[in-house]
């Protein structure tokens, strides 16, 4: 069975076509800069051998972008499928599912209406996700359209984790609460991690640490998320590439009343100009680590702050879980930076975590344990695969 996974952004469509019998990637690509002067489609097919093509052309909207994807996938010479009927389902990444969606669902009129209602909670993402669904319905009329929500995995959190200590009516009437993000990644990584442990899944306590441009963590007990670091929005929790993460909630008031910044300026500063960028001048971890190695004081401080916040959440989550079997690092930084993992794990024997410095340097491909034999809790690198998780969840929906 073939499933196409689509992640639609405001000016892009990322896609991966899977053969589900062996989870093989048949094709993947990116339609980029939709609506801009220099739009392009990059596509790679993997059978019988890797074949990468790039097309630079005017792509004024998402509909023409997806039409181009269909043409490329079904091209008689270079395509990977004969026609779109071979695709049984299109799995859509939808950022916000609110409280309504704790599972992936087949999309119908009601589901679309609900995703639209949730735009207030995800104004940057849900509108383009919805556009992606509308366009996919047009080009894949015989495929089932499935929505997989980035918030869904966190819906298992108890109220003590998801409620903010503010007046009740702000939850009951305005739905202000912790939703969390990166749920598809945390779901994939924690399930992979649990499957590596020598223990029944329901007895496990693990922490998933997603460190990409956006960064978040999840505490997972018996396979269920019990707490996560992002909140109502992706701004909360860890320090990130350009987002501040946690701060005193009074900081924005001070900026508004005393410094004289407007609400949109504060929003922009906290989301786009803070984090690593705000302290070290770059949101790219590789640059920041290089500057730190060259003795740059701001980069050194940025890394110290970044690492300290991860340690703080590991400690907090270990306490909440009441036990700790393993932690897993994932995403761009978590998977690729041995140095960052070493800094995070330094001095963590208090929580039973002891890194094997050699294994950490060369974790190799796939899931790898990088803790010592004596480490009470294990440390893993687990490459995330959000697209595959969306495909697997979509397959589950159409098979039930
Ligand atoms: P996104 O959240 O956009 O999917 P990624 O998961 O790709 O982001 O992570 C991007 C981050 O990973 C960037 O900060 C980048 O510098 C960092 N990164 C990628 N490779 C390395 C590496 N070898 N060492 C340190 N950081 C890395």
mmCIF file of N, CA, C and O in Angstrom, residues 296-372:
data_model
loop_
_atom_site.group_PDB
_atom_site.id
_atom_site.type_symbol
_atom_site.label_atom_id
_atom_site.label_comp_id
_atom_site.label_asym_id
_atom_site.label_seq_id
_atom_site.Cartn_x
_atom_site.Cartn_y
_atom_site.Cartn_z
ATOM 1 N N UNK A 296 34.366 32.813 21.751
ATOM 2 C CA UNK A 296 33.347 33.880 21.791
ATOM 3 C C UNK A 296 32.527 33.779 23.086
ATOM 4 O O UNK A 296 31.932 32.750 23.393
ATOM 5 N N UNK A 297 32.505 34.879 23.829
ATOM 6 C CA UNK A 297 31.855 34.854 25.152
ATOM 7 C C UNK A 297 30.349 34.671 25.062
ATOM 8 O O UNK A 297 29.738 33.952 25.858
ATOM 9 N N UNK A 298 29.736 35.355 24.101
ATOM 10 C CA UNK A 298 28.278 35.236 23.972
ATOM 11 C C UNK A 298 27.867 33.827 23.567
ATOM 12 O O UNK A 298 26.852 33.300 24.030
ATOM 13 N N UNK A 299 28.653 33.224 22.661
ATOM 14 C CA UNK A 299 28.342 31.858 22.237
ATOM 15 C C UNK A 299 28.514 30.897 23.414
ATOM 16 O O UNK A 299 27.723 29.964 23.593
ATOM 17 N N UNK A 300 29.533 31.134 24.233
ATOM 18 C CA UNK A 300 29.758 30.287 25.403
ATOM 19 C C UNK A 300 28.571 30.396 26.366
ATOM 20 O O UNK A 300 28.056 29.388 26.853
ATOM 21 N N UNK A 301 28.123 31.623 26.585
ATOM 22 C CA UNK A 301 26.973 31.820 27.462
ATOM 23 C C UNK A 301 25.723 31.159 26.878
ATOM 24 O O UNK A 301 24.951 30.498 27.588
ATOM 25 N N UNK A 302 25.523 31.326 25.551
ATOM 26 C CA UNK A 302 24.333 30.749 24.901
ATOM 27 C C UNK A 302 24.290 29.235 25.107
ATOM 28 O O UNK A 302 23.246 28.671 25.450
ATOM 29 N N UNK A 303 25.428 28.574 24.918
ATOM 30 C CA UNK A 303 25.467 27.109 25.079
ATOM 31 C C UNK A 303 25.233 26.751 26.552
ATOM 32 O O UNK A 303 24.483 25.812 26.861
ATOM 33 N N UNK A 304 25.840 27.486 27.465
ATOM 34 C CA UNK A 304 25.622 27.214 28.895
ATOM 35 C C UNK A 304 24.141 27.317 29.234
ATOM 36 O O UNK A 304 23.594 26.480 29.957
ATOM 37 N N UNK A 305 23.487 28.354 28.720
ATOM 38 C CA UNK A 305 22.063 28.558 29.009
ATOM 39 C C UNK A 305 21.213 27.446 28.385
ATOM 40 O O UNK A 305 20.296 26.914 29.007
ATOM 41 N N UNK A 306 21.538 27.118 27.143
ATOM 42 C CA UNK A 306 20.790 26.101 26.384
ATOM 43 C C UNK A 306 20.848 24.752 27.122
ATOM 44 O O UNK A 306 19.834 24.095 27.335
ATOM 45 N N UNK A 307 22.076 24.395 27.534
ATOM 46 C CA UNK A 307 22.301 23.108 28.202
ATOM 47 C C UNK A 307 21.638 23.094 29.585
ATOM 48 O O UNK A 307 20.994 22.122 29.982
ATOM 49 N N UNK A 308 21.775 24.207 30.302
ATOM 50 C CA UNK A 308 21.226 24.255 31.660
ATOM 51 C C UNK A 308 19.721 24.028 31.660
ATOM 52 O O UNK A 308 19.171 23.343 32.506
ATOM 53 N N UNK A 309 19.041 24.576 30.646
ATOM 54 C CA UNK A 309 17.591 24.421 30.592
ATOM 55 C C UNK A 309 17.187 22.972 30.294
ATOM 56 O O UNK A 309 16.200 22.477 30.825
ATOM 57 N N UNK A 310 17.954 22.315 29.446
ATOM 58 C CA UNK A 310 17.645 20.895 29.167
ATOM 59 C C UNK A 310 17.838 20.066 30.440
ATOM 60 O O UNK A 310 17.003 19.230 30.801
ATOM 61 N N UNK A 311 18.945 20.332 31.145
ATOM 62 C CA UNK A 311 19.212 19.598 32.397
ATOM 63 C C UNK A 311 18.070 19.811 33.393
ATOM 64 O O UNK A 311 17.646 18.883 34.079
ATOM 65 N N UNK A 312 17.614 21.056 33.474
ATOM 66 C CA UNK A 312 16.552 21.399 34.424
ATOM 67 C C UNK A 312 15.294 20.578 34.129
ATOM 68 O O UNK A 312 14.664 20.030 35.028
ATOM 69 N N UNK A 313 14.942 20.475 32.846
ATOM 70 C CA UNK A 313 13.747 19.703 32.482
ATOM 71 C C UNK A 313 13.963 18.201 32.694
ATOM 72 O O UNK A 313 13.029 17.494 33.068
ATOM 73 N N UNK A 314 15.178 17.706 32.457
ATOM 74 C CA UNK A 314 15.414 16.268 32.702
ATOM 75 C C UNK A 314 15.177 15.991 34.183
ATOM 76 O O UNK A 314 14.500 15.030 34.549
ATOM 77 N N UNK A 315 15.735 16.856 35.037
ATOM 78 C CA UNK A 315 15.559 16.672 36.483
ATOM 79 C C UNK A 315 14.095 16.741 36.877
ATOM 80 O O UNK A 315 13.590 15.896 37.626
ATOM 81 N N UNK A 316 13.394 17.733 36.337
ATOM 82 C CA UNK A 316 11.978 17.901 36.679
ATOM 83 C C UNK A 316 11.174 16.689 36.224
ATOM 84 O O UNK A 316 10.327 16.169 36.964
ATOM 85 N N UNK A 317 11.456 16.207 35.027
ATOM 86 C CA UNK A 317 10.675 15.088 34.499
ATOM 87 C C UNK A 317 10.998 13.783 35.227
ATOM 88 O O UNK A 317 10.118 12.941 35.432
ATOM 89 N N UNK A 318 12.272 13.611 35.609
ATOM 90 C CA UNK A 318 12.620 12.407 36.388
ATOM 91 C C UNK A 318 11.816 12.412 37.681
ATOM 92 O O UNK A 318 11.264 11.385 38.102
ATOM 93 N N UNK A 319 11.711 13.584 38.301
ATOM 94 C CA UNK A 319 10.955 13.687 39.555
ATOM 95 C C UNK A 319 9.468 13.408 39.319
ATOM 96 O O UNK A 319 8.822 12.707 40.094
ATOM 97 N N UNK A 320 8.939 13.923 38.241
ATOM 98 C CA UNK A 320 7.518 13.691 37.937
ATOM 99 C C UNK A 320 7.249 12.228 37.607
ATOM 100 O O UNK A 320 6.219 11.675 38.007
ATOM 101 N N UNK A 321 8.175 11.632 36.836
ATOM 102 C CA UNK A 321 7.988 10.230 36.442
ATOM 103 C C UNK A 321 8.151 9.295 37.640
ATOM 104 O O UNK A 321 7.579 8.207 37.672
ATOM 105 N N UNK A 322 8.953 9.713 38.613
ATOM 106 C CA UNK A 322 9.185 8.879 39.799
ATOM 107 C C UNK A 322 10.140 7.737 39.524
ATOM 108 O O UNK A 322 10.400 6.897 40.389
ATOM 109 N N UNK A 323 10.654 7.670 38.313
ATOM 110 C CA UNK A 323 11.622 6.634 37.901
ATOM 111 C C UNK A 323 12.179 7.096 36.564
ATOM 112 O O UNK A 323 11.581 7.954 35.919
ATOM 113 N N UNK A 324 13.331 6.545 36.177
ATOM 114 C CA UNK A 324 13.861 6.906 34.863
ATOM 115 C C UNK A 324 14.575 5.707 34.253
ATOM 116 O O UNK A 324 15.581 5.232 34.778
ATOM 117 N N UNK A 325 14.006 5.189 33.151
ATOM 118 C CA UNK A 325 14.647 4.061 32.460
ATOM 119 C C UNK A 325 15.592 4.548 31.373
ATOM 120 O O UNK A 325 16.638 3.938 31.148
ATOM 121 N N UNK A 326 15.219 5.618 30.682
ATOM 122 C CA UNK A 326 16.064 6.064 29.562
ATOM 123 C C UNK A 326 15.668 7.457 29.101
ATOM 124 O O UNK A 326 14.522 7.887 29.287
ATOM 125 N N UNK A 327 16.645 8.129 28.487
ATOM 126 C CA UNK A 327 16.360 9.381 27.788
ATOM 127 C C UNK A 327 16.813 9.196 26.340
ATOM 128 O O UNK A 327 17.698 8.381 26.061
ATOM 129 N N UNK A 328 16.187 9.937 25.427
ATOM 130 C CA UNK A 328 16.602 9.850 24.017
ATOM 131 C C UNK A 328 16.758 11.239 23.439
ATOM 132 O O UNK A 328 15.906 12.105 23.634
ATOM 133 N N UNK A 329 17.872 11.433 22.728
ATOM 134 C CA UNK A 329 18.109 12.683 21.997
ATOM 135 C C UNK A 329 17.668 12.494 20.550
ATOM 136 O O UNK A 329 17.962 11.461 19.937
ATOM 137 N N UNK A 330 16.999 13.526 20.006
ATOM 138 C CA UNK A 330 16.586 13.434 18.603
ATOM 139 C C UNK A 330 16.596 14.797 17.922
ATOM 140 O O UNK A 330 16.816 15.825 18.573
ATOM 141 N N UNK A 331 16.353 14.795 16.603
ATOM 142 C CA UNK A 331 16.287 15.977 15.711
ATOM 143 C C UNK A 331 17.699 16.530 15.428
ATOM 144 O O UNK A 331 18.685 16.007 15.964
ATOM 145 N N UNK A 332 17.763 17.575 14.588
ATOM 146 C CA UNK A 332 19.038 18.066 14.048
ATOM 147 C C UNK A 332 20.174 18.138 15.044
ATOM 148 O O UNK A 332 21.263 17.605 14.796
ATOM 149 N N UNK A 333 19.946 18.785 16.171
ATOM 150 C CA UNK A 333 21.011 18.931 17.165
ATOM 151 C C UNK A 333 21.154 17.645 17.986
ATOM 152 O O UNK A 333 22.259 17.130 18.186
ATOM 153 N N UNK A 334 20.043 17.112 18.430
ATOM 154 C CA UNK A 334 20.064 15.911 19.282
ATOM 155 C C UNK A 334 20.704 14.717 18.594
ATOM 156 O O UNK A 334 21.412 13.925 19.216
ATOM 157 N N UNK A 335 20.499 14.601 17.276
ATOM 158 C CA UNK A 335 21.050 13.445 16.553
ATOM 159 C C UNK A 335 22.495 13.672 16.126
ATOM 160 O O UNK A 335 23.252 12.717 15.991
ATOM 161 N N UNK A 336 22.858 14.951 15.881
ATOM 162 C CA UNK A 336 24.151 15.207 15.232
ATOM 163 C C UNK A 336 25.243 15.798 16.110
ATOM 164 O O UNK A 336 26.406 15.776 15.722
ATOM 165 N N UNK A 337 24.892 16.363 17.240
ATOM 166 C CA UNK A 337 25.936 17.029 18.012
ATOM 167 C C UNK A 337 26.351 16.229 19.252
ATOM 168 O O UNK A 337 25.707 16.285 20.304
ATOM 169 N N UNK A 338 27.463 15.490 19.084
ATOM 170 C CA UNK A 338 28.002 14.716 20.215
ATOM 171 C C UNK A 338 28.384 15.666 21.350
ATOM 172 O O UNK A 338 28.206 15.363 22.532
ATOM 173 N N UNK A 339 28.870 16.836 20.962
ATOM 174 C CA UNK A 339 29.333 17.804 21.956
ATOM 175 C C UNK A 339 28.182 18.277 22.843
ATOM 176 O O UNK A 339 28.302 18.341 24.064
ATOM 177 N N UNK A 340 27.054 18.569 22.211
ATOM 178 C CA UNK A 340 25.897 19.034 22.967
ATOM 179 C C UNK A 340 25.384 17.932 23.905
ATOM 180 O O UNK A 340 25.086 18.170 25.069
ATOM 181 N N UNK A 341 25.335 16.695 23.376
ATOM 182 C CA UNK A 341 24.865 15.576 24.213
ATOM 183 C C UNK A 341 25.801 15.396 25.401
ATOM 184 O O UNK A 341 25.358 15.142 26.525
ATOM 185 N N UNK A 342 27.096 15.555 25.154
ATOM 186 C CA UNK A 342 28.068 15.393 26.245
ATOM 187 C C UNK A 342 27.850 16.466 27.316
ATOM 188 O O UNK A 342 27.852 16.173 28.509
ATOM 189 N N UNK A 343 27.636 17.693 26.869
ATOM 190 C CA UNK A 343 27.424 18.777 27.833
ATOM 191 C C UNK A 343 26.151 18.538 28.657
ATOM 192 O O UNK A 343 26.116 18.762 29.857
ATOM 193 N N UNK A 344 25.105 18.064 27.990
ATOM 194 C CA UNK A 344 23.838 17.829 28.707
ATOM 195 C C UNK A 344 24.005 16.707 29.740
ATOM 196 O O UNK A 344 23.477 16.789 30.852
ATOM 197 N N UNK A 345 24.762 15.674 29.381
ATOM 198 C CA UNK A 345 24.856 14.494 30.260
ATOM 199 C C UNK A 345 25.924 14.644 31.350
ATOM 200 O O UNK A 345 25.995 13.808 32.260
ATOM 201 N N UNK A 346 26.736 15.702 31.238
ATOM 202 C CA UNK A 346 27.797 15.913 32.220
ATOM 203 C C UNK A 346 27.195 16.085 33.626
ATOM 204 O O UNK A 346 26.249 16.856 33.809
ATOM 205 N N UNK A 347 27.738 15.351 34.586
ATOM 206 C CA UNK A 347 27.293 15.506 35.978
ATOM 207 C C UNK A 347 25.889 15.015 36.235
ATOM 208 O O UNK A 347 25.231 15.468 37.164
ATOM 209 N N UNK A 348 25.388 14.101 35.404
ATOM 210 C CA UNK A 348 24.002 13.645 35.573
ATOM 211 C C UNK A 348 23.917 12.268 36.242
ATOM 212 O O UNK A 348 22.883 11.611 36.186
ATOM 213 N N UNK A 349 25.036 11.859 36.891
ATOM 214 C CA UNK A 349 25.015 10.568 37.585
ATOM 215 C C UNK A 349 23.990 10.570 38.712
ATOM 216 O O UNK A 349 23.474 9.541 39.096
ATOM 217 N N UNK A 350 23.723 11.765 39.201
ATOM 218 C CA UNK A 350 22.727 11.908 40.259
ATOM 219 C C UNK A 350 21.372 11.331 39.810
ATOM 220 O O UNK A 350 20.586 10.849 40.630
ATOM 221 N N UNK A 351 21.137 11.333 38.500
ATOM 222 C CA UNK A 351 19.889 10.751 37.977
ATOM 223 C C UNK A 351 20.132 9.383 37.341
ATOM 224 O O UNK A 351 19.276 8.865 36.626
ATOM 225 N N UNK A 352 21.312 8.824 37.596
ATOM 226 C CA UNK A 352 21.619 7.488 37.067
ATOM 227 C C UNK A 352 22.039 7.500 35.613
ATOM 228 O O UNK A 352 22.035 6.468 34.950
ATOM 229 N N UNK A 353 22.420 8.679 35.079
ATOM 230 C CA UNK A 353 22.776 8.775 33.662
ATOM 231 C C UNK A 353 24.285 8.910 33.501
ATOM 232 O O UNK A 353 24.890 9.865 34.003
ATOM 233 N N UNK A 354 24.904 7.947 32.814
ATOM 234 C CA UNK A 354 26.352 8.003 32.599
ATOM 235 C C UNK A 354 26.646 7.764 31.132
ATOM 236 O O UNK A 354 26.387 6.672 30.600
ATOM 237 N N UNK A 355 27.160 8.796 30.474
ATOM 238 C CA UNK A 355 27.408 8.724 29.033
ATOM 239 C C UNK A 355 28.697 7.967 28.740
ATOM 240 O O UNK A 355 29.696 8.164 29.426
ATOM 241 N N UNK A 356 28.681 7.120 27.714
ATOM 242 C CA UNK A 356 29.911 6.495 27.213
ATOM 243 C C UNK A 356 30.481 7.461 26.167
ATOM 244 O O UNK A 356 29.912 7.610 25.074
ATOM 245 N N UNK A 357 31.601 8.112 26.519
ATOM 246 C CA UNK A 357 32.111 9.193 25.676
ATOM 247 C C UNK A 357 32.477 8.715 24.267
ATOM 248 O O UNK A 357 32.272 9.428 23.285
ATOM 249 N N UNK A 358 32.997 7.512 24.171
ATOM 250 C CA UNK A 358 33.388 6.988 22.852
ATOM 251 C C UNK A 358 32.159 6.676 22.004
ATOM 252 O O UNK A 358 32.060 7.074 20.844
ATOM 253 N N UNK A 359 31.199 5.942 22.605
ATOM 254 C CA UNK A 359 29.976 5.614 21.842
ATOM 255 C C UNK A 359 29.257 6.895 21.429
ATOM 256 O O UNK A 359 28.675 6.978 20.348
ATOM 257 N N UNK A 360 29.290 7.899 22.293
ATOM 258 C CA UNK A 360 28.602 9.155 21.990
ATOM 259 C C UNK A 360 29.201 9.834 20.767
ATOM 260 O O UNK A 360 28.492 10.462 19.984
ATOM 261 N N UNK A 361 30.533 9.662 20.586
ATOM 262 C CA UNK A 361 31.189 10.348 19.460
ATOM 263 C C UNK A 361 30.760 9.767 18.117
ATOM 264 O O UNK A 361 30.693 10.463 17.130
ATOM 265 N N UNK A 362 30.481 8.464 18.099
ATOM 266 C CA UNK A 362 30.133 7.819 16.830
ATOM 267 C C UNK A 362 28.913 6.936 17.012
ATOM 268 O O UNK A 362 29.028 5.706 17.014
ATOM 269 N N UNK A 363 27.745 7.552 17.187
ATOM 270 C CA UNK A 363 26.590 6.714 17.463
ATOM 271 C C UNK A 363 26.144 5.865 16.271
ATOM 272 O O UNK A 363 25.418 4.901 16.444
ATOM 273 N N UNK A 364 26.607 6.210 15.039
ATOM 274 C CA UNK A 364 26.226 5.392 13.882
ATOM 275 C C UNK A 364 24.784 5.629 13.485
ATOM 276 O O UNK A 364 24.075 6.390 14.131
ATOM 277 N N UNK A 365 24.352 4.966 12.405
ATOM 278 C CA UNK A 365 22.983 5.196 11.943
ATOM 279 C C UNK A 365 21.972 4.416 12.795
ATOM 280 O O UNK A 365 22.333 3.459 13.469
ATOM 281 N N UNK A 366 20.745 4.860 12.764
ATOM 282 C CA UNK A 366 19.676 4.135 13.479
ATOM 283 C C UNK A 366 19.707 4.403 14.973
ATOM 284 O O UNK A 366 20.455 5.260 15.464
ATOM 285 N N UNK A 367 18.891 3.662 15.717
ATOM 286 C CA UNK A 367 18.815 3.839 17.175
ATOM 287 C C UNK A 367 20.090 3.329 17.827
ATOM 288 O O UNK A 367 20.513 2.209 17.554
ATOM 289 N N UNK A 368 20.695 4.158 18.668
ATOM 290 C CA UNK A 368 21.944 3.731 19.302
ATOM 291 C C UNK A 368 21.951 4.075 20.779
ATOM 292 O O UNK A 368 21.634 5.203 21.160
ATOM 293 N N UNK A 369 22.354 3.098 21.593
ATOM 294 C CA UNK A 369 22.522 3.347 23.018
ATOM 295 C C UNK A 369 23.919 3.935 23.215
ATOM 296 O O UNK A 369 24.900 3.390 22.714
ATOM 297 N N UNK A 370 24.000 5.055 23.917
ATOM 298 C CA UNK A 370 25.301 5.722 24.078
ATOM 299 C C UNK A 370 25.681 5.864 25.555
ATOM 300 O O UNK A 370 26.543 6.665 25.902
ATOM 301 N N UNK A 371 25.010 5.108 26.422
ATOM 302 C CA UNK A 371 25.389 5.151 27.842
ATOM 303 C C UNK A 371 26.326 3.992 28.158
ATOM 304 O O UNK A 371 26.446 3.033 27.382
ATOM 305 N N UNK A 372 26.999 4.066 29.321
ATOM 306 C CA UNK A 372 27.920 2.997 29.718
ATOM 307 C C UNK A 372 27.113 1.793 30.217
ATOM 308 O O UNK A 372 25.925 1.899 30.514
#
